PDB file of C-alpha atoms and ligand atoms in Angstrom:
ATOM      1  CA  MET A  22     -11.031 -20.308  -7.011  1.00 79.00           C
ATOM      2  CA  SER A  23      -8.774 -18.296  -4.722  1.00 92.00           C
ATOM      3  CA  ASN A  24      -9.948 -15.026  -3.240  1.00 95.00           C
ATOM      4  CA  THR A  25      -7.277 -13.278  -5.325  1.00 97.00           C
ATOM      5  CA  SER A  26      -8.577 -14.747  -8.602  1.00 97.00           C
ATOM      6  CA  LYS A  27     -12.105 -13.712  -7.620  1.00 97.00           C
ATOM      7  CA  ILE A  28     -11.038 -10.142  -6.880  1.00 98.00           C
ATOM      8  CA  ILE A  29      -9.073  -9.848 -10.119  1.00 98.00           C
ATOM      9  CA  ALA A  30     -11.933 -11.355 -12.144  1.00 97.00           C
ATOM     10  CA  SER A  31     -14.431  -8.960 -10.592  1.00 97.00           C
ATOM     11  CA  VAL A  32     -12.186  -5.931 -11.221  1.00 97.00           C
ATOM     12  CA  ARG A  33     -11.840  -7.002 -14.866  1.00 97.00           C
ATOM     13  CA  GLN A  34     -15.552  -7.543 -15.176  1.00 97.00           C
ATOM     14  CA  GLN A  35     -16.143  -3.963 -14.032  1.00 96.00           C
ATOM     15  CA  GLY A  36     -13.839  -2.815 -16.825  1.00 96.00           C
ATOM     16  CA  ARG A  37     -11.163  -1.630 -14.378  1.00 96.00           C
ATOM     17  CA  THR A  38      -7.411  -2.191 -14.255  1.00 97.00           C
ATOM     18  CA  VAL A  39      -6.769  -0.604 -10.846  1.00 97.00           C
ATOM     19  CA  LEU A  40      -7.554  -2.383  -7.585  1.00 98.00           C
ATOM     20  CA  THR A  41      -8.670  -0.247  -4.657  1.00 97.00           C
ATOM     21  CA  GLU A  42      -6.576  -0.156  -1.478  1.00 98.00           C
ATOM     22  CA  ILE A  43      -9.000  -2.627   0.109  1.00 98.00           C
ATOM     23  CA  GLU A  44      -8.886  -5.078  -2.804  1.00 98.00           C
ATOM     24  CA  ALA A  45      -5.095  -4.833  -3.039  1.00 98.00           C
ATOM     25  CA  LYS A  46      -4.727  -5.476   0.711  1.00 98.00           C
ATOM     26  CA  GLN A  47      -6.945  -8.580   0.442  1.00 98.00           C
ATOM     27  CA  VAL A  48      -4.760  -9.869  -2.384  1.00 98.00           C
ATOM     28  CA  PHE A  49      -1.529  -9.195  -0.479  1.00 98.00           C
ATOM     29  CA  SER A  50      -2.919 -10.778   2.680  1.00 98.00           C
ATOM     30  CA  GLU A  51      -3.615 -13.938   0.724  1.00 98.00           C
ATOM     31  CA  ALA A  52      -0.017 -13.766  -0.541  1.00 98.00           C
ATOM     32  CA  GLY A  53       1.097 -13.819   3.107  1.00 98.00           C
ATOM     33  CA  ILE A  54       1.998 -10.140   3.376  1.00 98.00           C
ATOM     34  CA  SER A  55       0.894  -8.386   6.538  1.00 98.00           C
ATOM     35  CA  THR A  56      -1.380  -5.370   5.932  1.00 98.00           C
ATOM     36  CA  THR A  57      -3.533  -3.245   8.227  1.00 98.00           C
ATOM     37  CA  ALA A  58      -7.061  -4.723   8.290  1.00 97.00           C
ATOM     38  CA  THR A  59      -9.129  -2.354   6.166  1.00 98.00           C
ATOM     39  CA  VAL A  60     -12.870  -2.247   5.423  1.00 98.00           C
ATOM     40  CA  LEU A  61     -15.102  -0.250   3.102  1.00 98.00           C
ATOM     41  CA  ALA A  62     -17.708   2.194   4.406  1.00 98.00           C
ATOM     42  CA  SER A  63     -20.073   3.335   1.684  1.00 98.00           C
ATOM     43  CA  SER A  64     -21.673   6.114   3.728  1.00 98.00           C
ATOM     44  CA  GLN A  65     -20.891   8.479   6.586  1.00 98.00           C
ATOM     45  CA  THR A  66     -23.125   6.486   8.951  1.00 98.00           C
ATOM     46  CA  GLU A  67     -21.345   3.276   8.031  1.00 98.00           C
ATOM     47  CA  ALA A  68     -17.940   4.946   8.478  1.00 98.00           C
ATOM     48  CA  VAL A  69     -18.908   5.875  12.042  1.00 98.00           C
ATOM     49  CA  ALA A  70     -20.294   2.395  12.805  1.00 98.00           C
ATOM     50  CA  LEU A  71     -17.211   0.618  11.414  1.00 98.00           C
ATOM     51  CA  SER A  72     -14.838   2.973  13.265  1.00 98.00           C
ATOM     52  CA  GLU A  73     -16.573   2.118  16.555  1.00 98.00           C
ATOM     53  CA  LYS A  74     -16.328  -1.571  15.749  1.00 98.00           C
ATOM     54  CA  ILE A  75     -12.611  -1.359  14.853  1.00 98.00           C
ATOM     55  CA  GLY A  76     -11.834   0.917  17.808  1.00 98.00           C
ATOM     56  CA  PHE A  77     -10.388   4.441  17.813  1.00 98.00           C
ATOM     57  CA  PRO A  78      -8.115   5.973  16.630  1.00 98.00           C
ATOM     58  CA  VAL A  79      -8.833   5.206  12.978  1.00 98.00           C
ATOM     59  CA  VAL A  80      -7.774   6.330   9.506  1.00 98.00           C
ATOM     60  CA  LEU A  81     -10.248   7.259   6.753  1.00 98.00           C
ATOM     61  CA  LYS A  82      -9.168   7.277   3.096  1.00 98.00           C
ATOM     62  CA  VAL A  83     -11.144   7.968  -0.046  1.00 98.00           C
ATOM     63  CA  ALA A  84     -11.960   4.655  -1.756  1.00 98.00           C
ATOM     64  CA  SER A  85     -11.786   5.052  -5.509  1.00 98.00           C
ATOM     65  CA  PRO A  86      -9.791   3.156  -8.132  1.00 95.00           C
ATOM     66  CA  GLU A  87      -9.443   6.424 -10.035  1.00 96.00           C
ATOM     67  CA  ILE A  88      -7.690   8.320  -7.234  1.00 96.00           C
ATOM     68  CA  THR A  89      -4.085   7.179  -7.058  1.00 91.00           C
ATOM     69  CA  HIS A  90      -2.631   9.832  -4.800  1.00 94.00           C
ATOM     70  CA  LYS A  91      -5.189   9.927  -2.026  1.00 97.00           C
ATOM     71  CA  THR A  92      -3.308  12.421   0.158  1.00 97.00           C
ATOM     72  CA  ASP A  93      -2.821  14.904  -2.694  1.00 96.00           C
ATOM     73  CA  ALA A  94      -6.582  14.827  -3.263  1.00 97.00           C
ATOM     74  CA  GLY A  95      -7.275  15.593   0.418  1.00 98.00           C
ATOM     75  CA  GLY A  96      -8.518  12.037   0.756  1.00 98.00           C
ATOM     76  CA  VAL A  97      -6.631  10.797   3.851  1.00 98.00           C
ATOM     77  CA  LYS A  98      -7.412  11.600   7.513  1.00 98.00           C
ATOM     78  CA  VAL A  99      -5.231   9.920  10.139  1.00 98.00           C
ATOM     79  CA  GLY A 100      -5.763   9.685  13.901  1.00 98.00           C
ATOM     80  CA  LEU A 101      -9.533  10.162  14.237  1.00 98.00           C
ATOM     81  CA  LYS A 102     -10.295   9.778  17.918  1.00 98.00           C
ATOM     82  CA  ASN A 103     -14.097   9.612  18.149  1.00 98.00           C
ATOM     83  CA  LYS A 104     -17.391   9.477  16.257  1.00 98.00           C
ATOM     84  CA  ALA A 105     -17.572  13.251  15.734  1.00 98.00           C
ATOM     85  CA  GLU A 106     -14.083  13.342  14.218  1.00 98.00           C
ATOM     86  CA  VAL A 107     -14.962  10.480  11.869  1.00 98.00           C
ATOM     87  CA  ARG A 108     -18.154  12.199  10.760  1.00 98.00           C
ATOM     88  CA  LYS A 109     -16.257  15.445  10.107  1.00 98.00           C
ATOM     89  CA  ALA A 110     -13.409  13.663   8.310  1.00 98.00           C
ATOM     90  CA  TYR A 111     -15.866  11.890   6.013  1.00 98.00           C
ATOM     91  CA  SER A 112     -17.467  15.196   4.990  1.00 98.00           C
ATOM     92  CA  GLU A 113     -14.094  16.892   4.542  1.00 98.00           C
ATOM     93  CA  ILE A 114     -12.751  14.055   2.384  1.00 98.00           C
ATOM     94  CA  MET A 115     -15.772  14.136   0.082  1.00 98.00           C
ATOM     95  CA  ALA A 116     -15.747  17.949  -0.101  1.00 98.00           C
ATOM     96  CA  SER A 117     -12.059  18.000  -1.012  1.00 98.00           C
ATOM     97  CA  VAL A 118     -11.980  15.068  -3.434  1.00 98.00           C
ATOM     98  CA  ARG A 119     -15.181  15.636  -5.402  1.00 97.00           C
ATOM     99  CA  PRO A 120     -14.238  18.932  -7.090  1.00 97.00           C
ATOM    100  CA  LYS A 121     -10.813  17.528  -7.993  1.00 97.00           C
ATOM    101  CA  TYR A 122     -12.306  14.340  -9.498  1.00 97.00           C
ATOM    102  CA  PRO A 123     -15.786  15.320 -10.698  1.00 96.00           C
ATOM    103  CA  LYS A 124     -16.259  12.135 -12.719  1.00 96.00           C
ATOM    104  CA  ALA A 125     -14.518   9.557 -10.533  1.00 96.00           C
ATOM    105  CA  LYS A 126     -16.419   6.595  -9.141  1.00 96.00           C
ATOM    106  CA  ILE A 127     -16.084   6.932  -5.361  1.00 98.00           C
ATOM    107  CA  TYR A 128     -17.109   3.845  -3.357  1.00 98.00           C
ATOM    108  CA  GLY A 129     -16.937   5.649  -0.016  1.00 98.00           C
ATOM    109  CA  VAL A 130     -14.009   5.517   2.371  1.00 98.00           C
ATOM    110  CA  SER A 131     -11.713   2.820   3.664  1.00 98.00           C
ATOM    111  CA  VAL A 132     -11.544   2.504   7.455  1.00 98.00           C
ATOM    112  CA  GLN A 133      -8.578   1.064   9.374  1.00 98.00           C
ATOM    113  CA  SER A 134      -6.754   1.355  12.689  1.00 98.00           C
ATOM    114  CA  VAL A 135      -3.907   3.794  13.079  1.00 98.00           C
ATOM    115  CA  ALA A 136      -0.744   1.699  12.863  1.00 98.00           C
ATOM    116  CA  ARG A 137       2.061   2.348  15.327  1.00 96.00           C
ATOM    117  CA  PRO A 138       4.737   4.496  13.616  1.00 93.00           C
ATOM    118  CA  GLY A 139       7.678   2.571  12.180  1.00 94.00           C
ATOM    119  CA  ILE A 140      10.454   3.154   9.665  1.00 93.00           C
ATOM    120  CA  GLU A 141       8.744   3.818   6.335  1.00 94.00           C
ATOM    121  CA  ILE A 142       9.680   1.417   3.545  1.00 96.00           C
ATOM    122  CA  ILE A 143       8.545   1.291  -0.084  1.00 96.00           C
ATOM    123  CA  ILE A 144       8.366  -1.857  -2.169  1.00 98.00           C
ATOM    124  CA  GLY A 145       7.169  -1.618  -5.750  1.00 97.00           C
ATOM    125  CA  VAL A 146       6.967  -3.519  -9.013  1.00 98.00           C
ATOM    126  CA  PHE A 147       6.854  -2.196 -12.558  1.00 98.00           C
ATOM    127  CA  LYS A 148       7.274  -3.726 -15.991  1.00 97.00           C
ATOM    128  CA  ASP A 149      10.450  -2.882 -17.839  1.00 96.00           C
ATOM    129  CA  PRO A 150       9.901  -3.150 -21.612  1.00 94.00           C
ATOM    130  CA  GLN A 151      13.125  -5.133 -21.963  1.00 96.00           C
ATOM    131  CA  PHE A 152      13.501  -7.075 -18.705  1.00 95.00           C
ATOM    132  CA  GLY A 153       9.884  -7.632 -17.697  1.00 96.00           C
ATOM    133  CA  PRO A 154       8.769  -7.253 -14.065  1.00 98.00           C
ATOM    134  CA  VAL A 155      11.272  -5.452 -11.855  1.00 98.00           C
ATOM    135  CA  ILE A 156      11.040  -5.204  -8.061  1.00 98.00           C
ATOM    136  CA  MET A 157      12.111  -2.093  -6.195  1.00 97.00           C
ATOM    137  CA  PHE A 158      13.076  -1.495  -2.563  1.00 97.00           C
ATOM    138  CA  GLY A 159      13.570   1.860  -0.878  1.00 96.00           C
ATOM    139  CA  LEU A 160      13.056   3.906   2.254  1.00 93.00           C
ATOM    140  CA  GLY A 161       9.930   6.063   2.366  1.00 87.00           C
ATOM    141  CA  GLY A 162       9.577   9.827   2.224  1.00 77.00           C
ATOM    142  CA  ILE A 163      12.456  11.942   0.942  1.00 73.00           C
ATOM    143  CA  PHE A 164      14.698   8.927   0.432  1.00 71.00           C
ATOM    144  CA  VAL A 165      12.741   7.759  -2.576  1.00 75.00           C
ATOM    145  CA  GLU A 166      11.151  11.010  -3.685  1.00 72.00           C
ATOM    146  CA  VAL A 167      14.171  13.306  -3.495  1.00 74.00           C
ATOM    147  CA  LEU A 168      17.253  11.121  -3.250  1.00 76.00           C
ATOM    148  CA  LYS A 169      16.031   8.282  -5.523  1.00 82.00           C
ATOM    149  CA  ASP A 170      17.745   5.930  -3.096  1.00 90.00           C
ATOM    150  CA  VAL A 171      16.353   2.633  -4.378  1.00 94.00           C
ATOM    151  CA  ALA A 172      17.511  -0.846  -5.337  1.00 97.00           C
ATOM    152  CA  PHE A 173      16.134  -2.873  -8.257  1.00 97.00           C
ATOM    153  CA  ARG A 174      16.166  -6.544  -9.273  1.00 98.00           C
ATOM    154  CA  ILE A 175      14.532  -8.458 -12.075  1.00 98.00           C
ATOM    155  CA  ILE A 176      11.786 -10.821 -10.845  1.00 98.00           C
ATOM    156  CA  PRO A 177      12.039 -13.624  -9.731  1.00 98.00           C
ATOM    157  CA  ILE A 178      14.401 -13.015  -6.820  1.00 98.00           C
ATOM    158  CA  VAL A 179      15.757 -15.362  -4.145  1.00 98.00           C
ATOM    159  CA  ARG A 180      16.451 -14.515  -0.505  1.00 98.00           C
ATOM    160  CA  ARG A 181      20.050 -13.519  -1.201  1.00 98.00           C
ATOM    161  CA  ASP A 182      18.851 -10.953  -3.771  1.00 98.00           C
ATOM    162  CA  ALA A 183      16.377  -9.568  -1.248  1.00 98.00           C
ATOM    163  CA  ALA A 184      19.119  -9.301   1.391  1.00 98.00           C
ATOM    164  CA  GLU A 185      21.448  -7.536  -1.062  1.00 98.00           C
ATOM    165  CA  MET A 186      18.774  -5.092  -2.216  1.00 98.00           C
ATOM    166  CA  ILE A 187      18.159  -3.976   1.337  1.00 98.00           C
ATOM    167  CA  LYS A 188      21.886  -3.603   2.088  1.00 97.00           C
ATOM    168  CA  GLU A 189      22.735  -1.671  -1.063  1.00 95.00           C
ATOM    169  CA  ILE A 190      20.523   1.371  -0.470  1.00 95.00           C
ATOM    170  CA  LYS A 191      22.456   4.378   0.817  1.00 91.00           C
ATOM    171  CA  GLY A 192      20.049   4.828   3.705  1.00 91.00           C
ATOM    172  CA  TYR A 193      20.665   1.285   4.966  1.00 94.00           C
ATOM    173  CA  ALA A 194      21.998   2.617   8.284  1.00 92.00           C
ATOM    174  CA  MET A 195      18.564   4.101   8.971  1.00 91.00           C
ATOM    175  CA  LEU A 196      17.258   0.573   9.347  1.00 95.00           C
ATOM    176  CA  ASN A 197      19.379   0.195  12.478  1.00 90.00           C
ATOM    177  CA  GLY A 198      17.165   2.783  14.154  1.00 85.00           C
ATOM    178  CA  TYR A 199      17.367   6.570  14.271  1.00 77.00           C
ATOM    179  CA  ARG A 200      15.828   9.471  16.196  1.00 79.00           C
ATOM    180  CA  GLY A 201      14.118   7.239  18.668  1.00 79.00           C
ATOM    181  CA  HIS A 202      12.840   4.846  16.021  1.00 81.00           C
ATOM    182  CA  GLU A 203      13.229   1.188  16.807  1.00 92.00           C
ATOM    183  CA  PRO A 204      15.350  -0.710  14.238  1.00 96.00           C
ATOM    184  CA  ALA A 205      13.703  -2.460  11.289  1.00 97.00           C
ATOM    185  CA  HIS A 206      13.406  -6.250  11.251  1.00 98.00           C
ATOM    186  CA  ILE A 207      15.347  -7.129   8.081  1.00 98.00           C
ATOM    187  CA  PRO A 208      14.033 -10.717   7.713  1.00 98.00           C
ATOM    188  CA  SER A 209      10.443  -9.383   7.611  1.00 98.00           C
ATOM    189  CA  LEU A 210      11.411  -6.996   4.795  1.00 98.00           C
ATOM    190  CA  GLU A 211      13.162  -9.820   2.911  1.00 98.00           C
ATOM    191  CA  ASP A 212      10.003 -11.915   3.319  1.00 98.00           C
ATOM    192  CA  ILE A 213       7.826  -9.199   1.793  1.00 98.00           C
ATOM    193  CA  LEU A 214      10.217  -8.811  -1.162  1.00 98.00           C
ATOM    194  CA  LEU A 215      10.154 -12.574  -1.772  1.00 98.00           C
ATOM    195  CA  LYS A 216       6.392 -12.838  -1.408  1.00 98.00           C
ATOM    196  CA  VAL A 217       5.836  -9.952  -3.828  1.00 98.00           C
ATOM    197  CA  SER A 218       8.222 -11.563  -6.314  1.00 98.00           C
ATOM    198  CA  ASP A 219       6.447 -14.959  -5.978  1.00 98.00           C
ATOM    199  CA  PHE A 220       3.052 -13.312  -6.314  1.00 98.00           C
ATOM    200  CA  VAL A 221       4.032 -11.532  -9.544  1.00 98.00           C
ATOM    201  CA  GLU A 222       5.561 -14.706 -10.940  1.00 97.00           C
ATOM    202  CA  LYS A 223       2.474 -16.810 -10.391  1.00 96.00           C
ATOM    203  CA  THR A 224      -0.200 -14.177 -11.120  1.00 97.00           C
ATOM    204  CA  PRO A 225      -0.518 -13.304 -14.796  1.00 94.00           C
ATOM    205  CA  GLY A 226      -1.426  -9.781 -15.834  1.00 96.00           C
ATOM    206  CA  ILE A 227       0.128  -7.728 -13.018  1.00 97.00           C
ATOM    207  CA  LYS A 228       1.468  -4.441 -14.397  1.00 97.00           C
ATOM    208  CA  GLU A 229       2.348  -2.473 -11.299  1.00 98.00           C
ATOM    209  CA  ILE A 230       2.506  -2.833  -7.507  1.00 98.00           C
ATOM    210  CA  ASP A 231       2.989  -0.260  -4.792  1.00 97.00           C
ATOM    211  CA  LEU A 232       3.341  -1.018  -1.112  1.00 98.00           C
ATOM    212  CA  ASN A 233       3.876   2.540   0.068  1.00 96.00           C
ATOM    213  CA  PRO A 234       4.402   2.842   2.927  1.00 97.00           C
ATOM    214  CA  ILE A 235       5.268  -0.332   4.797  1.00 98.00           C
ATOM    215  CA  PHE A 236       5.957   0.404   8.486  1.00 97.00           C
ATOM    216  CA  ALA A 237       8.960  -1.591   9.685  1.00 97.00           C
ATOM    217  CA  TYR A 238       9.253  -2.495  13.388  1.00 97.00           C
ATOM    218  CA  LYS A 239      11.875  -4.342  15.423  1.00 97.00           C
ATOM    219  CA  ASP A 240      10.127  -7.699  14.991  1.00 98.00           C
ATOM    220  CA  SER A 241       7.728  -7.292  12.040  1.00 98.00           C
ATOM    221  CA  ALA A 242       6.539  -5.065   9.200  1.00 98.00           C
ATOM    222  CA  VAL A 243       3.062  -4.068   7.998  1.00 98.00           C
ATOM    223  CA  ALA A 244       1.835  -2.425   4.794  1.00 98.00           C
ATOM    224  CA  VAL A 245      -0.539   0.474   5.516  1.00 98.00           C
ATOM    225  CA  ASP A 246      -1.182   1.358   1.848  1.00 98.00           C
ATOM    226  CA  ALA A 247      -1.343  -0.938  -1.167  1.00 98.00           C
ATOM    227  CA  ARG A 248      -2.009  -0.593  -4.852  1.00 97.00           C
ATOM    228  CA  ILE A 249      -2.142  -3.046  -7.757  1.00 98.00           C
ATOM    229  CA  VAL A 250      -2.536  -2.164 -11.428  1.00 98.00           C
ATOM    230  CA  LEU A 251      -3.400  -4.869 -13.968  1.00 98.00           C
ATOM    231  CA  GLU A 252      -2.278  -5.025 -17.586  1.00 97.00           C
ATOM    232  CA  ASP A 253      -4.816  -3.514 -19.971  1.00 94.00           C
ATOM    233  CA  LYS A 254      -5.538  -6.917 -21.551  1.00 84.00           C
ATOM    234  CA  PRO A 255      -5.855 -10.060 -19.386  1.00 76.00           C
TER     235      PRO A 255
HETATM  236  P1  LIG B  24      -1.580   7.891  -0.553  1.00 74.25           P
HETATM  237  O1  LIG B  24      -0.270   7.222  -0.786  1.00 74.25           O
HETATM  238  O2  LIG B  24      -2.585   7.469  -1.596  1.00 74.25           O
HETATM  239  O3  LIG B  24      -1.492   9.362  -0.444  1.00 74.25           O
HETATM  240  P2  LIG B  24      -1.627   6.435   2.009  1.00 74.25           P
HETATM  241  O4  LIG B  24      -2.625   5.358   2.209  1.00 74.25           O
HETATM  242  O5  LIG B  24      -0.230   6.016   1.740  1.00 74.25           O
HETATM  243  O6  LIG B  24      -2.195   7.386   0.842  1.00 74.25           O
HETATM  244  O7  LIG B  24      -1.675   7.384   3.262  1.00 74.25           O
HETATM  245  C1  LIG B  24      -0.869   8.548   3.363  1.00 74.25           C
HETATM  246  C2  LIG B  24      -0.015   8.504   4.616  1.00 74.25           C
HETATM  247  O8  LIG B  24      -0.833   8.359   5.771  1.00 74.25           O
HETATM  248  C3  LIG B  24       0.934   7.314   4.671  1.00 74.25           C
HETATM  249  O9  LIG B  24       2.141   7.586   4.023  1.00 74.25           O
HETATM  250  C4  LIG B  24       1.120   7.105   6.159  1.00 74.25           C
HETATM  251  O10 LIG B  24       2.129   7.962   6.658  1.00 74.25           O
HETATM  252  C5  LIG B  24      -0.208   7.529   6.731  1.00 74.25           C
HETATM  253  N1  LIG B  24      -1.048   6.352   6.976  1.00 74.25           N
HETATM  254  C6  LIG B  24      -1.839   5.717   6.076  1.00 74.25           C
HETATM  255  N2  LIG B  24      -2.469   4.662   6.635  1.00 74.25           N
HETATM  256  C7  LIG B  24      -2.078   4.630   7.933  1.00 74.25           C
HETATM  257  C8  LIG B  24      -2.377   3.782   9.049  1.00 74.25           C
HETATM  258  N3  LIG B  24      -3.212   2.748   8.967  1.00 74.25           N
HETATM  259  N4  LIG B  24      -1.784   4.070  10.229  1.00 74.25           N
HETATM  260  C9  LIG B  24      -0.935   5.114  10.361  1.00 74.25           C
HETATM  261  N5  LIG B  24      -0.612   5.947   9.349  1.00 74.25           N
HETATM  262  C10 LIG B  24      -1.169   5.720   8.149  1.00 74.25           C
HETATM  263 MG1  LIG B  25       0.641   5.571  -0.111  1.00 74.25          MG
END
């Protein structure tokens, strides 16, 4: 049984449909998509120990399948430089998130290295009632949220579709580099689109995917946040 099947089976068994960031990143890693290595700390002490092991600076994020927008809940702290900052961040995350989600199951926090800044990309999947799974590509931040500058294709896609999706967004020029950003490596972004499409095709029961953001660099791309939602019924 693949690691992915085990994770999905265990999520189902717990009566959940949402994978945590850590579970989703394990699944995407197995699908060949590069993600920041992320581990679960179930206590403050463990968060400190894991941060030391990974090496500073680190990022702490609330780990709960019930909290979709971690930043909005005060559940993300980026750039923690030492043990004291990690300890403080852990307390602050719990203090901020708990009152907002009094009933949520919180596993602790995820711990990962701070990724080098890149051009922020979003890749997503949702189910259209008529066309089935649809894959989406866009630039992060205001490009998606305000300008709705995104491209869609029905899954499955081939490399030419992936290439066209990337080229057809209005912000395409941004991928050539701007404001001191290095350009984005287009083949790496095409690869992620294809791997997501393949994954959805061969994995039954996927309802929704969010890789938001992916940091694109001049020679690679890495997903720093990941989310998978399963269909209600297997
Ligand atoms: P959410 O989308 O649930 O609010 P994210 O995991 O996307 O939470 O984190 C929020 C923001 O923090 C991201 O958009 C990104 O800018 C930044 N971030 C998250 N993880 C990392 C990381 N490993 N390295 C650098 N920045 C990160
Ligand atoms: Mg995110």
